[in-house]
Coordinates of C-alpha atoms in Angstrom, one line a residue:
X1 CA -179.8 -71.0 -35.9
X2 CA -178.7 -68.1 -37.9
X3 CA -174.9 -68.7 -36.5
X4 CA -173.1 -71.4 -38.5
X5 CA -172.4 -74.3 -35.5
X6 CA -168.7 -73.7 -35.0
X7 CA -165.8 -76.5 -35.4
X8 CA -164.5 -78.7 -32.6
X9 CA -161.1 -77.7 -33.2
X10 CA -160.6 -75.1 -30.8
X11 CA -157.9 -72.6 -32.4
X12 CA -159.4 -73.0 -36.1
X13 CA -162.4 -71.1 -34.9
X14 CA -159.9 -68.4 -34.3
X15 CA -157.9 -68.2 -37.8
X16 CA -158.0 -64.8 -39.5
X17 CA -156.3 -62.6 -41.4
X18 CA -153.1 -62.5 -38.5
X19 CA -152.7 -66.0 -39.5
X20 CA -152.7 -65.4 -43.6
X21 CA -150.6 -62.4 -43.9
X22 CA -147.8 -63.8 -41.2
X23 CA -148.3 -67.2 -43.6
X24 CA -147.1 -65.2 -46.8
X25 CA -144.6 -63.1 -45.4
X26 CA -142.7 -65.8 -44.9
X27 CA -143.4 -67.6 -48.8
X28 CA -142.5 -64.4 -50.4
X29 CA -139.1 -64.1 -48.4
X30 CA -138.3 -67.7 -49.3
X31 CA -137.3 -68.8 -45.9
X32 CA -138.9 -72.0 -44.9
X33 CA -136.9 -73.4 -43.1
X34 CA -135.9 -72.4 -39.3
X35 CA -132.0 -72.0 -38.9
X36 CA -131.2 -71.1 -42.4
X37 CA -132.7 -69.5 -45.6
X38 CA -132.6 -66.6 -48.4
X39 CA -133.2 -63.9 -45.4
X40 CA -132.9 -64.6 -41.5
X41 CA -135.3 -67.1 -40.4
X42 CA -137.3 -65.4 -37.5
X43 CA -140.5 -67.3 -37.0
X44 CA -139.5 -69.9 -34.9
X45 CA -137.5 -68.2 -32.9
X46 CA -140.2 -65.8 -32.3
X47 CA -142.5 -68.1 -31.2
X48 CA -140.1 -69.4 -28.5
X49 CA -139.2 -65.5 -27.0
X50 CA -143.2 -65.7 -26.8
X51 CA -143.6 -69.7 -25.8
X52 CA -141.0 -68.1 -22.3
X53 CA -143.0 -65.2 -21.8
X54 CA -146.4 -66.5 -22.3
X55 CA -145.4 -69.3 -19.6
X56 CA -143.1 -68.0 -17.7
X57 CA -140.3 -69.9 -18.4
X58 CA -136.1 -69.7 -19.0
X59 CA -136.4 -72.1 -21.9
X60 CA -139.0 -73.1 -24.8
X61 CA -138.4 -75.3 -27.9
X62 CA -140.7 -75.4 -31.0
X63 CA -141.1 -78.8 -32.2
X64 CA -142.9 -80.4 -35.3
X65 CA -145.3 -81.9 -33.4
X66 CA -146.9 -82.9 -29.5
X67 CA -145.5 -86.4 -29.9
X68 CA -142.2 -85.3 -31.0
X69 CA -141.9 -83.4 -28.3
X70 CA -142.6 -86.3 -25.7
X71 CA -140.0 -88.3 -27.4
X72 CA -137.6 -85.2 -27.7
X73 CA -138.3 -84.9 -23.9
X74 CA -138.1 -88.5 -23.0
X75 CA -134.7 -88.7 -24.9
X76 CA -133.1 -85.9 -23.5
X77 CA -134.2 -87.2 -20.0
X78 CA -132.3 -90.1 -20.9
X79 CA -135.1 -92.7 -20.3
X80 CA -134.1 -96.0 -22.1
X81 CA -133.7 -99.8 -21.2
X82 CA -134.9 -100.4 -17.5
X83 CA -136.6 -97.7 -16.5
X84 CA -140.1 -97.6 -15.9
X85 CA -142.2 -94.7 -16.6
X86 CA -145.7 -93.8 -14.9
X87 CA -148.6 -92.8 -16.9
X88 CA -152.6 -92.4 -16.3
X89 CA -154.8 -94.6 -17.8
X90 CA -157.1 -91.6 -19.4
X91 CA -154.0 -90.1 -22.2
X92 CA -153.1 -90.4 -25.8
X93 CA -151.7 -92.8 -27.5
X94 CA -148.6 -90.9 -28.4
X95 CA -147.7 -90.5 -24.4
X96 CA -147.7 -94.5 -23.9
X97 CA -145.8 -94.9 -27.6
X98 CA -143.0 -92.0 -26.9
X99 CA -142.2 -94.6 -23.6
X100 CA -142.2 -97.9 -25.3
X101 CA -140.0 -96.1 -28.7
X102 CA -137.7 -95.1 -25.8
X103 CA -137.1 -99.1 -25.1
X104 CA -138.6 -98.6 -21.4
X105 CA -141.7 -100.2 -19.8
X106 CA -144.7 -98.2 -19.4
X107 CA -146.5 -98.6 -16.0
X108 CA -150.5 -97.7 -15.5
X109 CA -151.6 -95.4 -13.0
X110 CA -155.1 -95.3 -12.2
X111 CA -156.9 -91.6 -12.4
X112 CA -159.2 -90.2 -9.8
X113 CA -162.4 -88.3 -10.3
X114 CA -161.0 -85.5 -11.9
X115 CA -160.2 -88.1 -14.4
X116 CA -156.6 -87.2 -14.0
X117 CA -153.7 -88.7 -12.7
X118 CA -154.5 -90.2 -8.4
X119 CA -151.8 -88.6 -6.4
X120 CA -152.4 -92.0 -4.3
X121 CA -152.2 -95.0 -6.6
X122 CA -148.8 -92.9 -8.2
X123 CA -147.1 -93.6 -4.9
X124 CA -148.6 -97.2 -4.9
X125 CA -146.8 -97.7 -8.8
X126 CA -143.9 -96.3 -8.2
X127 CA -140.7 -98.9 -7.5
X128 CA -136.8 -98.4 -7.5
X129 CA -136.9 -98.9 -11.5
X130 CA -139.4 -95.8 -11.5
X131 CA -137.7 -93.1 -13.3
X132 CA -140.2 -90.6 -15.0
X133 CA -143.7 -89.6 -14.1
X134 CA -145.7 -88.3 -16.9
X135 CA -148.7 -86.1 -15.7
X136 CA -151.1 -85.5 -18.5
X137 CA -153.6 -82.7 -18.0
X138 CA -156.4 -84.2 -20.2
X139 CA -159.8 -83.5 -21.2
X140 CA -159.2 -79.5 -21.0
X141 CA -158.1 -79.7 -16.7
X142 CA -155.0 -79.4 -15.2
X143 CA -153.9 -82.7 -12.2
X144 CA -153.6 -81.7 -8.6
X145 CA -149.9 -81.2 -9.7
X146 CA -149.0 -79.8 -5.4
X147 CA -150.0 -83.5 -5.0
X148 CA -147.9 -85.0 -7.3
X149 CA -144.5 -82.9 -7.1
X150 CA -144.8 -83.6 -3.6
X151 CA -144.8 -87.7 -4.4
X152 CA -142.4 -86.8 -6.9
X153 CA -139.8 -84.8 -5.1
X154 CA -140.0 -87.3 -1.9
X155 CA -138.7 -90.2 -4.4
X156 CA -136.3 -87.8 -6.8
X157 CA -138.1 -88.8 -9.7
X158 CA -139.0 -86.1 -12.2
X159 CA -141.9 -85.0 -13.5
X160 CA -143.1 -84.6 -17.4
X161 CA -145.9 -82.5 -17.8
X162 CA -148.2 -83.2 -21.0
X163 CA -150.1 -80.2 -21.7
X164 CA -151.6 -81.2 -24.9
X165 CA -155.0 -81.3 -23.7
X166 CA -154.4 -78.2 -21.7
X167 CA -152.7 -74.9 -23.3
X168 CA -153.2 -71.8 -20.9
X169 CA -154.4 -73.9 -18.2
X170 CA -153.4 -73.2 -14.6
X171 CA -153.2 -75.0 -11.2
X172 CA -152.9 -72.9 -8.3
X173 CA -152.3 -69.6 -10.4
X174 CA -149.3 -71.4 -12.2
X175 CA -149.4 -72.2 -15.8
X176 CA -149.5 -76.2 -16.3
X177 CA -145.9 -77.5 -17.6
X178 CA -144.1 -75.1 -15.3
X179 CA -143.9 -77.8 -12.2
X180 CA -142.0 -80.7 -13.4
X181 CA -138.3 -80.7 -15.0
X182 CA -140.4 -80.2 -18.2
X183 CA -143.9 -79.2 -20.1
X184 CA -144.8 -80.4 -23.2
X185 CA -147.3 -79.1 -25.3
X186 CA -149.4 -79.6 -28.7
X187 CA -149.7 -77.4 -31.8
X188 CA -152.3 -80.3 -33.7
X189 CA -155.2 -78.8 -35.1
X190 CA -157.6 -80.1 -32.1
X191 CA -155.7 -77.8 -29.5
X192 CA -156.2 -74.8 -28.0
X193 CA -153.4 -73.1 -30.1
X194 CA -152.9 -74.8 -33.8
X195 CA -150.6 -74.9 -36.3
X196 CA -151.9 -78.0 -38.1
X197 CA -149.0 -79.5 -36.6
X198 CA -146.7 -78.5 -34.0
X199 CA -145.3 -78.9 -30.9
X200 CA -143.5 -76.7 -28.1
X201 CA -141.1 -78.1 -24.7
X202 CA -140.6 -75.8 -21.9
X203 CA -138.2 -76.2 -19.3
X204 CA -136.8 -74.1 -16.5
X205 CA -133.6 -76.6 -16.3
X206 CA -130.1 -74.9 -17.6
X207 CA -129.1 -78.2 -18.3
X208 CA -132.0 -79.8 -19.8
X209 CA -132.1 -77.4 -22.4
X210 CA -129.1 -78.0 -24.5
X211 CA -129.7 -81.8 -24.2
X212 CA -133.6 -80.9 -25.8
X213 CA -132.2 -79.5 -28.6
X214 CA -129.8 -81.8 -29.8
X215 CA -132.1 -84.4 -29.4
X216 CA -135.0 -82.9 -31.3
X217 CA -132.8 -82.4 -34.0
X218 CA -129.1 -83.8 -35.6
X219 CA -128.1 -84.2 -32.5
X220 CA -126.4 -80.4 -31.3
X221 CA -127.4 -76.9 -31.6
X222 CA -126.9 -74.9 -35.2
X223 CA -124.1 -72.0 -35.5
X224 CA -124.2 -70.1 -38.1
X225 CA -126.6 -72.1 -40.4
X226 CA -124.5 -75.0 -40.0
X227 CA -124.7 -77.9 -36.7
X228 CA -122.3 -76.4 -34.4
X229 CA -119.8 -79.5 -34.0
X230 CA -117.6 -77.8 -31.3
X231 CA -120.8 -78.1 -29.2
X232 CA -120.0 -80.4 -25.8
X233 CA -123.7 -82.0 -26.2
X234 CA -123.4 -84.6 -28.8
X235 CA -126.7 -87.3 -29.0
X236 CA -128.4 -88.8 -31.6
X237 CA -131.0 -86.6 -33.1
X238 CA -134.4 -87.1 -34.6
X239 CA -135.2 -84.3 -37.1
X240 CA -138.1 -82.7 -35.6
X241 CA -137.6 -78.9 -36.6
X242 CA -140.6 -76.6 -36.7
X243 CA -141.1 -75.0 -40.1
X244 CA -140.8 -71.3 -40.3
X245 CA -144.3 -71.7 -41.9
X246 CA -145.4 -73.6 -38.9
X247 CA -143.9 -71.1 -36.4
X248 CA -145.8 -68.1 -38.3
X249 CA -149.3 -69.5 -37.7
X250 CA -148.4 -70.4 -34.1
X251 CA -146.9 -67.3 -33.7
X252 CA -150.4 -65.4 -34.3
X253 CA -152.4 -68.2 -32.4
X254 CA -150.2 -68.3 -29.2
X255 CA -151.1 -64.9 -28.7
X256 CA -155.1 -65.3 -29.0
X257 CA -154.5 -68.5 -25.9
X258 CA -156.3 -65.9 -23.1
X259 CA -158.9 -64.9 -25.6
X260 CA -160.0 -68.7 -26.9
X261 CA -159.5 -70.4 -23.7
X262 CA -161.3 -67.3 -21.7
X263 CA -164.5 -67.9 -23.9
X264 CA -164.5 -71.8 -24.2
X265 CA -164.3 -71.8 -20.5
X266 CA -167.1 -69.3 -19.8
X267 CA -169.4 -71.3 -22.3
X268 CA -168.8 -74.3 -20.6
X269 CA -169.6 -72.7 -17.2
X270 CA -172.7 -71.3 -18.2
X271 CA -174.1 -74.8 -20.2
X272 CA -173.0 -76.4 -16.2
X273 CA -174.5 -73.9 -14.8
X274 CA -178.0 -74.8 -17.0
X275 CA -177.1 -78.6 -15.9
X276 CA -177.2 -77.9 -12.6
X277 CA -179.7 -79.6 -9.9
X278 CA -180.0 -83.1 -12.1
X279 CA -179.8 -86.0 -10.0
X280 CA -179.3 -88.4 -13.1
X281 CA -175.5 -87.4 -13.8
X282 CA -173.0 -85.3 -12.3
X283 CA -169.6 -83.9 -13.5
X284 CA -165.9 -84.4 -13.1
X285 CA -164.0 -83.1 -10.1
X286 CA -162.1 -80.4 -11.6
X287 CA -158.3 -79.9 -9.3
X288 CA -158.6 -76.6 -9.8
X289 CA -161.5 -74.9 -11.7
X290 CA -160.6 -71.1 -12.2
X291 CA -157.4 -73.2 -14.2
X292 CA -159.6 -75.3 -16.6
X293 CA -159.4 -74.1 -20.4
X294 CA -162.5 -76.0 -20.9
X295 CA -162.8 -77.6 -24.3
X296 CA -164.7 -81.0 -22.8
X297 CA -167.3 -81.5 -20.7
X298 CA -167.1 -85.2 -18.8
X299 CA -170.9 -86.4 -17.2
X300 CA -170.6 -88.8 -14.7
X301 CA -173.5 -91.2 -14.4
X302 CA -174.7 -93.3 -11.5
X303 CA -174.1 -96.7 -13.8
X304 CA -173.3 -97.9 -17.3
X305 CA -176.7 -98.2 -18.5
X306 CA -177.4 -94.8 -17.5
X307 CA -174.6 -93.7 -19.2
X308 CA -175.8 -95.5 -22.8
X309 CA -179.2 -94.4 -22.0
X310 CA -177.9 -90.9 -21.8
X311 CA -175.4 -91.0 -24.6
X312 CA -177.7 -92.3 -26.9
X313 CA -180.5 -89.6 -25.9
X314 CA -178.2 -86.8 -26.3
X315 CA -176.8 -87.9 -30.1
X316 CA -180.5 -88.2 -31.1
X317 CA -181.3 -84.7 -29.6
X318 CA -178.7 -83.6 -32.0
X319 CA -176.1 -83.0 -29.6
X320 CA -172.9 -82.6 -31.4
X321 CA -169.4 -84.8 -29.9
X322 CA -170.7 -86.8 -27.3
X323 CA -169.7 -89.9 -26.7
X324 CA -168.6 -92.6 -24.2
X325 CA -165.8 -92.8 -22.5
X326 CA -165.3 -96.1 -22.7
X327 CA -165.3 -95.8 -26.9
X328 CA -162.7 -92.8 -26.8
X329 CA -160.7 -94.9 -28.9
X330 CA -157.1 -94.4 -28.3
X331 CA -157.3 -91.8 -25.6
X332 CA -158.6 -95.3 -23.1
X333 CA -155.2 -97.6 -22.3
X334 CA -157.2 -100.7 -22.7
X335 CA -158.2 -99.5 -26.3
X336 CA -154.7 -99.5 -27.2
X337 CA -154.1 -102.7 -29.0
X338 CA -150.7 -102.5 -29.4
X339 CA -150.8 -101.6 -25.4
X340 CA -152.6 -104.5 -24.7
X341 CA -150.6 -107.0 -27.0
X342 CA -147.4 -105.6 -25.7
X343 CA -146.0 -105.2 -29.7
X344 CA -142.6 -104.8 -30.1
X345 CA -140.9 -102.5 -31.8
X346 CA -139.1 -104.9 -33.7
X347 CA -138.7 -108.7 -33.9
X348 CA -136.0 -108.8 -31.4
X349 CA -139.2 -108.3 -28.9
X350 CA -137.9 -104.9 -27.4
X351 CA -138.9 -103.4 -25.3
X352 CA -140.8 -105.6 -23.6
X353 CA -138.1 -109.1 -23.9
X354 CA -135.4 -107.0 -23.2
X355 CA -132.8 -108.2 -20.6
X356 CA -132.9 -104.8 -18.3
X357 CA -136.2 -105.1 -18.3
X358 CA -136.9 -108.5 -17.0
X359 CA -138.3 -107.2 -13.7
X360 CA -140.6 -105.0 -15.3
X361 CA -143.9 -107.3 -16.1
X362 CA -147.0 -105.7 -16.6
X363 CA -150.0 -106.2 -18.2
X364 CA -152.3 -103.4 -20.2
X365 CA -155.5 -105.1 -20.8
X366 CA -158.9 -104.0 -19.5
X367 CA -159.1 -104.9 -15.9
X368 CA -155.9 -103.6 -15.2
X369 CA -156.6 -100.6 -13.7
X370 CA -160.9 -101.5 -12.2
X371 CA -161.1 -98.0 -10.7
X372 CA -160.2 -96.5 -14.0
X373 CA -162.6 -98.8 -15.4
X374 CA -165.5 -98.1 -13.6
X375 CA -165.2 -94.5 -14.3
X376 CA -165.1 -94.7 -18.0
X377 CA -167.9 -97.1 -18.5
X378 CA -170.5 -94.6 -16.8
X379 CA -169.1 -91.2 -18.2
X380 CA -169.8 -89.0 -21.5
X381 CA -167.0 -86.6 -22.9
X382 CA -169.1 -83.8 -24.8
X383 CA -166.7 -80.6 -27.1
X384 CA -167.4 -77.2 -26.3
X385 CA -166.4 -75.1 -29.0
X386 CA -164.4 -72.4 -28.7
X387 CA -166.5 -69.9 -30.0
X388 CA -170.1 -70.3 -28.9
X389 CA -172.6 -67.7 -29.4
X390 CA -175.1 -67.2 -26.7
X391 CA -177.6 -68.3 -28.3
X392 CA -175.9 -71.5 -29.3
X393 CA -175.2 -71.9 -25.5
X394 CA -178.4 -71.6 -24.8
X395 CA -179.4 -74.5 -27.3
X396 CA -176.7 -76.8 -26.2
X397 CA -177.8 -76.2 -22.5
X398 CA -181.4 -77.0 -23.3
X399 CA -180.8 -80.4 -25.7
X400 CA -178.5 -81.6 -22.8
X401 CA -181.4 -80.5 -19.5
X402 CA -184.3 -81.9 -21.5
X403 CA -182.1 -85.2 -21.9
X404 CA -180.7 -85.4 -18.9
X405 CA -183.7 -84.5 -16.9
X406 CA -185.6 -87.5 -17.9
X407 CA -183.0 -90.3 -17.4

């Protein structure tokens, strides 16, 4: 191959000279830090007039990080002591710990065979404790989010969208994180858009909004360079500013999200495309496939020793990041040990001994969700990069047919 191979992380492959030069502008003006500095801090603020316009929303809040966000957004939300919150099986571990750091019980929801959230077994979990539903658009593809804001809105209960997995993606023409009360999405260097670290919350809700900020920071809004204490909202913050250093790099890479996710999704469409006709495996339902970004690949096998047989003939035909489902360490509930062990968050055995939530009694370990199960044990999760060449393509296609082919 005369092309170097190129990384996993989907936005590095992306970084150039935009990046660097918006970097040292802001070292040499000395101003680091987001509401206050040697000159006006403008980066962050930047990046959220471009967070509303790129998604099409009133409000957007930069964040140091995707987890900080779903705490930020869980917080203002007001989840706490007995409430239950929904979640898929198929997540990250940061979406199951931003419930239990909130004190309130985390309930499983089984996915479907777009390997997202099942728009049937949510109405099957949800009971009159039920008071967030957190739809995570994982592995690259957005849920069938009409089916779930139609659950949803029949109960009252609100929606959290976590677009970590899935900048720029779309569901019915609509950018993902633009259904429920509020979107959240990742800045990690394994996104589609990267700052290292970084996060952003979107929201269309007036009153949302103030309540987001205080809570992702000292607990107000800033004035002047100083917390603004004449402000009505008043909560408890938890100091999770974006760096002005932070907001330059996102900045640049918010505004490539149509070019990287336009050319990881063509490349994966064209390796399908090659994959097409096997009878040994078959893909993922996608909810919506002109809105996939297309970073993953899921295969679907007919049985779990297929799926080792084929996992363990495409790593020896040198295909790069593939591997089980099953072993997708904390992205799989029942891989989740702390999950599964129900550990508190501190010896007084909350959340889980808690008095409000003595009605709440679940358990996490495998088994729990079978349907779930079933599906991971027989799948493969294979990376696209982001910035395939043809020819690369090509040899990624092949590997996988000549596999595949003889299973």
């Amino acid at each position: 191959m005369k092309d170097r191979w190129p990384v996993q992380f989907p936005g590095i492959n992306w970084l150039g000279e935009e990046e660097e030069a918006a970097v040292l502008d802001v070292l040499r003006r000395g101003t680091l830090f987001r509401y206050d500095g040697p000159e006006t801090p403008t980066q962050v603020q930047r990046l959220e007039q471009l967070a509303r316009e790129t998604y099409g929303v009133r409000h957007a809040l930069a964040v140091s990080s995707g987890t900080g966000a779903l705490f930020t957004a869980m917080s203002a939300l007001g989840i706490g002591p007995g409430c239950e919150v929904i979640i898929p099986t198929f997540m990250w571990v940061a979406t199951v710990g931003a419930v239990v750091h909130c004190n309130a019980i985390p309930v499983l929801c089984e996915v479907d065979d777009s390997f997202n959230l099942d728009p049937e077994d949510l109405e099957r979990r949800i009971t009159k404790r039920t008071r967030l539903i957190v739809a995570v658009h994982m592995a690259g593809t957005p849920c069938d989010m009409g089916r779930i804001m139609e659950v949803a809105d029949r109960h009252g209960i609100p929606v959290l969208e976590d677009c970590a997995q899935c900048n720029g993606g779309t569901f019915g023409g609509q950018m993902v994180g633009t259904f429920g009360k509020v979107g959240i999405f990742s800045l990690q260097m394994n996104k589609n858009v990267t700052a290292g670290e970084g996060g952003l919350i979107i929201t269309n809700d007036d009153e949302l909004y103030p309540r987001l900020i205080g809570a992702h920071d000292v607990g107000t809004s800033w004035k002047g360079g100083q917390p603004d204490e004449s402000d009505p909202v008043q909560l408890w913050g938890q100091g999770r500013r974006l760096s002005e250093l932070g907001g330059a790099v996102a900045n640049v890479q918010l505004r490539k999200l149509s070019t990287v996710v336009n050319h990881m999704r063509s490349s994966k469409e064209r390796i399908k495309a090659a994959l097409s006709g096997l009878r040994s495996v078959s893909f993922r339902r996608l909810n919506d496939a002109a809105g996939d970004t297309g970073p993953f690949l899921i295969l679907v096998f007919e049985d779990t020793h297929a799926a080792e047989r084929g996992i363990k003939g495409l790593q020896k035909a040198g295909v790069r990041h593939v591997i089980g489902l099953s072993d997708y360490g904390l992205h799989i509930y029942s891989n989740i040990r702390a999950l599964t062990r129900k550990v508190p968050l501190s010896p007084a055995g909350n959340p889980w001994a808690l008095s409000e939530n003595a009605n709440s009694v679940y358990e996490y370990g495998k088994g729990a969700c079978p349907v779930s199960d079933d599906l991971f044990s027989r799948s493969a999760i294979v990376t696209i990069p982001s910035r395939l060449s043809q020819e690369q393509e090509e040899q990624m296609a092949e590997s996988m047919r000549s596999v595949l082919k003889s299973l």
